[in-house]
Amino acid sequence: MNSITSIFKEKRLKLTPQRIAVYKYLQSTKKHPSAEIIYKALQEDYPTMSLATVYKALKTLADVNLVEELNVGEGNFRYDSNVTAHPHIQCISCGKVEDIDNVTFSDLNIRVKEFTEYEVLTNKIYFYGICKSCKEKVVAVESN
Ligand SMILES: [Zn+2]
Ligand SMILES: [Zn+2]
């Protein structure tokens, strides 16, 4: 884990309890929550923290590369504390966003580099589909 303390120190940013709380929450989940969900989840422990503070904390964390902003096309961002490049898949039925493990970008990056002669720095890939549990629900409705 990248030490949030040393990164903030290096960037001369103030390590506020709110920023730590937002980062810790993101590390505790694999659900790629939006700012609103993080805000609601932290309400109990940080009742005075506003949604705007959560947004600002997320922006700061993203600026120093401790969290990744995911734009799956919903009009707002999702957040991930796993900043190692990995693809995501979203269920178009229930909206959940999951990591695709065991799929790496290295082959794709090499091919893109070959075809375009670009120096590939990063990529963001989103897949869309219907998750297993939503698929089962559809089957259950159809068989009734
Ligand atoms: Zn689903
Ligand atoms: Zn992820």
PDB file of C-alpha atoms and ligand atoms in Angstrom:
ATOM      1  CA  MET A   1       0.000   0.000   0.000  1.00  0.00           C
ATOM      2  CA  ASN A   2       1.189   3.495  -0.841  1.00  0.00           C
ATOM      3  CA  SER A   3       1.487   5.378   2.381  1.00  0.00           C
ATOM      4  CA  ILE A   4      -1.030   8.188   2.321  1.00  0.00           C
ATOM      5  CA  THR A   5       1.015   9.922   5.019  1.00  0.00           C
ATOM      6  CA  SER A   6       4.236  10.028   3.013  1.00  0.00           C
ATOM      7  CA  ILE A   7       2.509  10.970  -0.244  1.00  0.00           C
ATOM      8  CA  PHE A   8       0.664  13.852   1.387  1.00  0.00           C
ATOM      9  CA  LYS A   9       3.832  14.996   3.083  1.00  0.00           C
ATOM     10  CA  GLU A  10       5.751  14.901  -0.180  1.00  0.00           C
ATOM     11  CA  LYS A  11       3.043  16.924  -1.967  1.00  0.00           C
ATOM     12  CA  ARG A  12       2.782  19.323   0.990  1.00  0.00           C
ATOM     13  CA  LEU A  13      -0.911  18.636   1.422  1.00  0.00           C
ATOM     14  CA  LYS A  14      -2.763  18.657   4.694  1.00  0.00           C
ATOM     15  CA  LEU A  15      -3.706  15.202   5.841  1.00  0.00           C
ATOM     16  CA  THR A  16      -7.113  15.922   7.332  1.00  0.00           C
ATOM     17  CA  PRO A  17      -9.200  13.306   9.169  1.00  0.00           C
ATOM     18  CA  GLN A  18     -11.790  13.594   6.396  1.00  0.00           C
ATOM     19  CA  ARG A  19      -9.283  12.805   3.663  1.00  0.00           C
ATOM     20  CA  ILE A  20      -8.043   9.815   5.647  1.00  0.00           C
ATOM     21  CA  ALA A  21     -11.612   8.617   6.264  1.00  0.00           C
ATOM     22  CA  VAL A  22     -12.505   8.814   2.565  1.00  0.00           C
ATOM     23  CA  TYR A  23      -9.346   6.952   1.592  1.00  0.00           C
ATOM     24  CA  LYS A  24      -9.821   4.278   4.277  1.00  0.00           C
ATOM     25  CA  TYR A  25     -13.417   3.766   3.192  1.00  0.00           C
ATOM     26  CA  LEU A  26     -12.336   3.255  -0.415  1.00  0.00           C
ATOM     27  CA  GLN A  27      -9.739   0.756   0.689  1.00  0.00           C
ATOM     28  CA  SER A  28     -12.380  -1.189   2.586  1.00  0.00           C
ATOM     29  CA  THR A  29     -14.644  -1.773  -0.400  1.00  0.00           C
ATOM     30  CA  LYS A  30     -14.440  -3.237  -3.879  1.00  0.00           C
ATOM     31  CA  LYS A  31     -17.758  -1.710  -4.910  1.00  0.00           C
ATOM     32  CA  HIS A  32     -16.389   1.398  -6.666  1.00  0.00           C
ATOM     33  CA  PRO A  33     -18.712   3.785  -4.817  1.00  0.00           C
ATOM     34  CA  SER A  34     -19.766   7.242  -5.975  1.00  0.00           C
ATOM     35  CA  ALA A  35     -19.131  10.329  -3.823  1.00  0.00           C
ATOM     36  CA  GLU A  36     -22.746  10.214  -2.586  1.00  0.00           C
ATOM     37  CA  ILE A  37     -22.375   6.638  -1.393  1.00  0.00           C
ATOM     38  CA  ILE A  38     -19.107   7.448   0.391  1.00  0.00           C
ATOM     39  CA  TYR A  39     -20.754  10.504   1.941  1.00  0.00           C
ATOM     40  CA  LYS A  40     -23.678   8.444   3.261  1.00  0.00           C
ATOM     41  CA  ALA A  41     -21.401   5.686   4.528  1.00  0.00           C
ATOM     42  CA  LEU A  42     -19.292   8.171   6.520  1.00  0.00           C
ATOM     43  CA  GLN A  43     -22.249  10.129   7.922  1.00  0.00           C
ATOM     44  CA  GLU A  44     -22.369   8.189  11.157  1.00  0.00           C
ATOM     45  CA  ASP A  45     -18.700   8.639  12.042  1.00  0.00           C
ATOM     46  CA  TYR A  46     -18.314  12.105  10.487  1.00  0.00           C
ATOM     47  CA  PRO A  47     -21.716  13.790  10.909  1.00  0.00           C
ATOM     48  CA  THR A  48     -20.334  17.255  10.156  1.00  0.00           C
ATOM     49  CA  MET A  49     -18.645  16.262   6.903  1.00  0.00           C
ATOM     50  CA  SER A  50     -20.475  17.668   3.884  1.00  0.00           C
ATOM     51  CA  LEU A  51     -20.843  16.126   0.460  1.00  0.00           C
ATOM     52  CA  ALA A  52     -18.691  18.968  -0.899  1.00  0.00           C
ATOM     53  CA  THR A  53     -15.904  17.942   1.488  1.00  0.00           C
ATOM     54  CA  VAL A  54     -16.134  14.365   0.243  1.00  0.00           C
ATOM     55  CA  TYR A  55     -15.871  15.604  -3.354  1.00  0.00           C
ATOM     56  CA  LYS A  56     -12.866  17.761  -2.492  1.00  0.00           C
ATOM     57  CA  ALA A  57     -11.164  14.918  -0.624  1.00  0.00           C
ATOM     58  CA  LEU A  58     -11.715  12.610  -3.602  1.00  0.00           C
ATOM     59  CA  LYS A  59     -10.340  15.177  -6.002  1.00  0.00           C
ATOM     60  CA  THR A  60      -7.226  15.650  -3.873  1.00  0.00           C
ATOM     61  CA  LEU A  61      -6.732  11.885  -3.557  1.00  0.00           C
ATOM     62  CA  ALA A  62      -7.154  11.490  -7.320  1.00  0.00           C
ATOM     63  CA  ASP A  63      -4.696  14.348  -7.985  1.00  0.00           C
ATOM     64  CA  VAL A  64      -1.972  12.564  -6.017  1.00  0.00           C
ATOM     65  CA  ASN A  65      -2.886   9.259  -7.656  1.00  0.00           C
ATOM     66  CA  LEU A  66      -4.063   7.483  -4.524  1.00  0.00           C
ATOM     67  CA  VAL A  67      -7.483   6.854  -6.007  1.00  0.00           C
ATOM     68  CA  GLU A  68      -8.717   6.379  -9.526  1.00  0.00           C
ATOM     69  CA  GLU A  69     -11.742   8.173 -10.923  1.00  0.00           C
ATOM     70  CA  LEU A  70     -13.891   5.907 -13.044  1.00  0.00           C
ATOM     71  CA  ASN A  71     -16.196   7.415 -15.598  1.00  0.00           C
ATOM     72  CA  VAL A  72     -18.524   4.637 -16.614  1.00  0.00           C
ATOM     73  CA  GLY A  73     -20.821   7.142 -18.278  1.00  0.00           C
ATOM     74  CA  GLU A  74     -23.310   7.749 -15.473  1.00  0.00           C
ATOM     75  CA  GLY A  75     -22.757  11.488 -15.249  1.00  0.00           C
ATOM     76  CA  ASN A  76     -20.845  11.148 -11.993  1.00  0.00           C
ATOM     77  CA  PHE A  77     -17.654   9.384 -11.069  1.00  0.00           C
ATOM     78  CA  ARG A  78     -17.038   6.163  -9.233  1.00  0.00           C
ATOM     79  CA  TYR A  79     -13.890   5.788  -7.158  1.00  0.00           C
ATOM     80  CA  ASP A  80     -11.354   3.030  -6.674  1.00  0.00           C
ATOM     81  CA  SER A  81      -8.377   2.892  -4.323  1.00  0.00           C
ATOM     82  CA  ASN A  82      -6.802   0.253  -6.543  1.00  0.00           C
ATOM     83  CA  VAL A  83      -4.767   2.435  -8.893  1.00  0.00           C
ATOM     84  CA  THR A  84      -3.063  -0.432 -10.695  1.00  0.00           C
ATOM     85  CA  ALA A  85      -4.464  -0.454 -14.239  1.00  0.00           C
ATOM     86  CA  HIS A  86      -7.316  -2.955 -14.385  1.00  0.00           C
ATOM     87  CA  PRO A  87     -10.467  -3.260 -16.482  1.00  0.00           C
ATOM     88  CA  HIS A  88     -13.954  -2.799 -15.073  1.00  0.00           C
ATOM     89  CA  ILE A  89     -17.316  -4.202 -15.943  1.00  0.00           C
ATOM     90  CA  GLN A  90     -20.657  -2.614 -15.151  1.00  0.00           C
ATOM     91  CA  CYS A  91     -24.025  -4.324 -14.993  1.00  0.00           C
ATOM     92  CA  ILE A  92     -26.466  -2.320 -17.111  1.00  0.00           C
ATOM     93  CA  SER A  93     -29.330  -3.683 -15.019  1.00  0.00           C
ATOM     94  CA  CYS A  94     -28.309  -3.074 -11.358  1.00  0.00           C
ATOM     95  CA  GLY A  95     -25.479  -0.600 -12.053  1.00  0.00           C
ATOM     96  CA  LYS A  96     -22.785  -2.289 -10.010  1.00  0.00           C
ATOM     97  CA  VAL A  97     -19.177  -1.900 -11.135  1.00  0.00           C
ATOM     98  CA  GLU A  98     -16.733  -4.745 -10.609  1.00  0.00           C
ATOM     99  CA  ASP A  99     -13.063  -5.393 -11.265  1.00  0.00           C
ATOM    100  CA  ILE A 100     -12.121  -7.869 -13.912  1.00  0.00           C
ATOM    101  CA  ASP A 101      -9.356  -9.839 -12.284  1.00  0.00           C
ATOM    102  CA  ASN A 102      -6.792 -11.844 -14.211  1.00  0.00           C
ATOM    103  CA  VAL A 103      -7.110  -9.710 -17.320  1.00  0.00           C
ATOM    104  CA  THR A 104      -4.168  -7.425 -17.922  1.00  0.00           C
ATOM    105  CA  PHE A 105      -3.660  -4.609 -20.347  1.00  0.00           C
ATOM    106  CA  SER A 106      -0.088  -5.465 -21.277  1.00  0.00           C
ATOM    107  CA  ASP A 107      -0.917  -7.354 -24.501  1.00  0.00           C
ATOM    108  CA  LEU A 108      -3.343  -4.674 -25.566  1.00  0.00           C
ATOM    109  CA  ASN A 109      -0.879  -1.890 -24.765  1.00  0.00           C
ATOM    110  CA  ILE A 110       1.801  -3.589 -26.860  1.00  0.00           C
ATOM    111  CA  ARG A 111      -0.553  -3.984 -29.809  1.00  0.00           C
ATOM    112  CA  VAL A 112      -1.807  -0.407 -29.607  1.00  0.00           C
ATOM    113  CA  LYS A 113       1.777   0.813 -29.452  1.00  0.00           C
ATOM    114  CA  GLU A 114       2.636  -1.248 -32.535  1.00  0.00           C
ATOM    115  CA  PHE A 115      -0.334   0.004 -34.538  1.00  0.00           C
ATOM    116  CA  THR A 116      -0.248   3.656 -33.554  1.00  0.00           C
ATOM    117  CA  GLU A 117       3.449   4.139 -32.738  1.00  0.00           C
ATOM    118  CA  TYR A 118       2.309   5.982 -29.622  1.00  0.00           C
ATOM    119  CA  GLU A 119       4.022   5.654 -26.311  1.00  0.00           C
ATOM    120  CA  VAL A 120       1.044   4.274 -24.381  1.00  0.00           C
ATOM    121  CA  LEU A 121       0.891   5.766 -20.899  1.00  0.00           C
ATOM    122  CA  THR A 122      -2.458   4.642 -19.600  1.00  0.00           C
ATOM    123  CA  ASN A 123      -5.798   3.261 -20.613  1.00  0.00           C
ATOM    124  CA  LYS A 124      -9.248   2.890 -19.150  1.00  0.00           C
ATOM    125  CA  ILE A 125     -11.432   0.093 -20.348  1.00  0.00           C
ATOM    126  CA  TYR A 126     -15.025  -0.474 -19.350  1.00  0.00           C
ATOM    127  CA  PHE A 127     -17.112  -3.448 -20.270  1.00  0.00           C
ATOM    128  CA  TYR A 128     -20.870  -3.474 -19.967  1.00  0.00           C
ATOM    129  CA  GLY A 129     -23.139  -6.424 -19.491  1.00  0.00           C
ATOM    130  CA  ILE A 130     -25.678  -8.110 -17.290  1.00  0.00           C
ATOM    131  CA  CYS A 131     -24.352  -9.630 -14.071  1.00  0.00           C
ATOM    132  CA  LYS A 132     -25.007 -13.185 -13.002  1.00  0.00           C
ATOM    133  CA  SER A 133     -27.648 -12.356 -10.391  1.00  0.00           C
ATOM    134  CA  CYS A 134     -29.547  -9.993 -12.727  1.00  0.00           C
ATOM    135  CA  LYS A 135     -29.430 -12.648 -15.443  1.00  0.00           C
ATOM    136  CA  GLU A 136     -30.920 -15.163 -13.027  1.00  0.00           C
ATOM    137  CA  LYS A 137     -33.709 -12.723 -12.157  1.00  0.00           C
ATOM    138  CA  VAL A 138     -34.578 -12.342 -15.853  1.00  0.00           C
ATOM    139  CA  VAL A 139     -34.689 -16.117 -16.258  1.00  0.00           C
ATOM    140  CA  ALA A 140     -36.938 -16.427 -13.185  1.00  0.00           C
ATOM    141  CA  VAL A 141     -39.399 -13.828 -14.564  1.00  0.00           C
ATOM    142  CA  GLU A 142     -39.479 -15.446 -17.992  1.00  0.00           C
ATOM    143  CA  SER A 143     -40.167 -18.915 -16.638  1.00  0.00           C
ATOM    144  CA  ASN A 144     -43.183 -17.736 -14.607  1.00  0.00           C
TER     145      ASN A 144
HETATM  146 ZN    ZN B   1     -26.738  -6.721 -12.065  1.00  0.00          ZN
HETATM  147 ZN    ZN B   2     -11.510  -1.388  -9.784  1.00  0.00          ZN
END
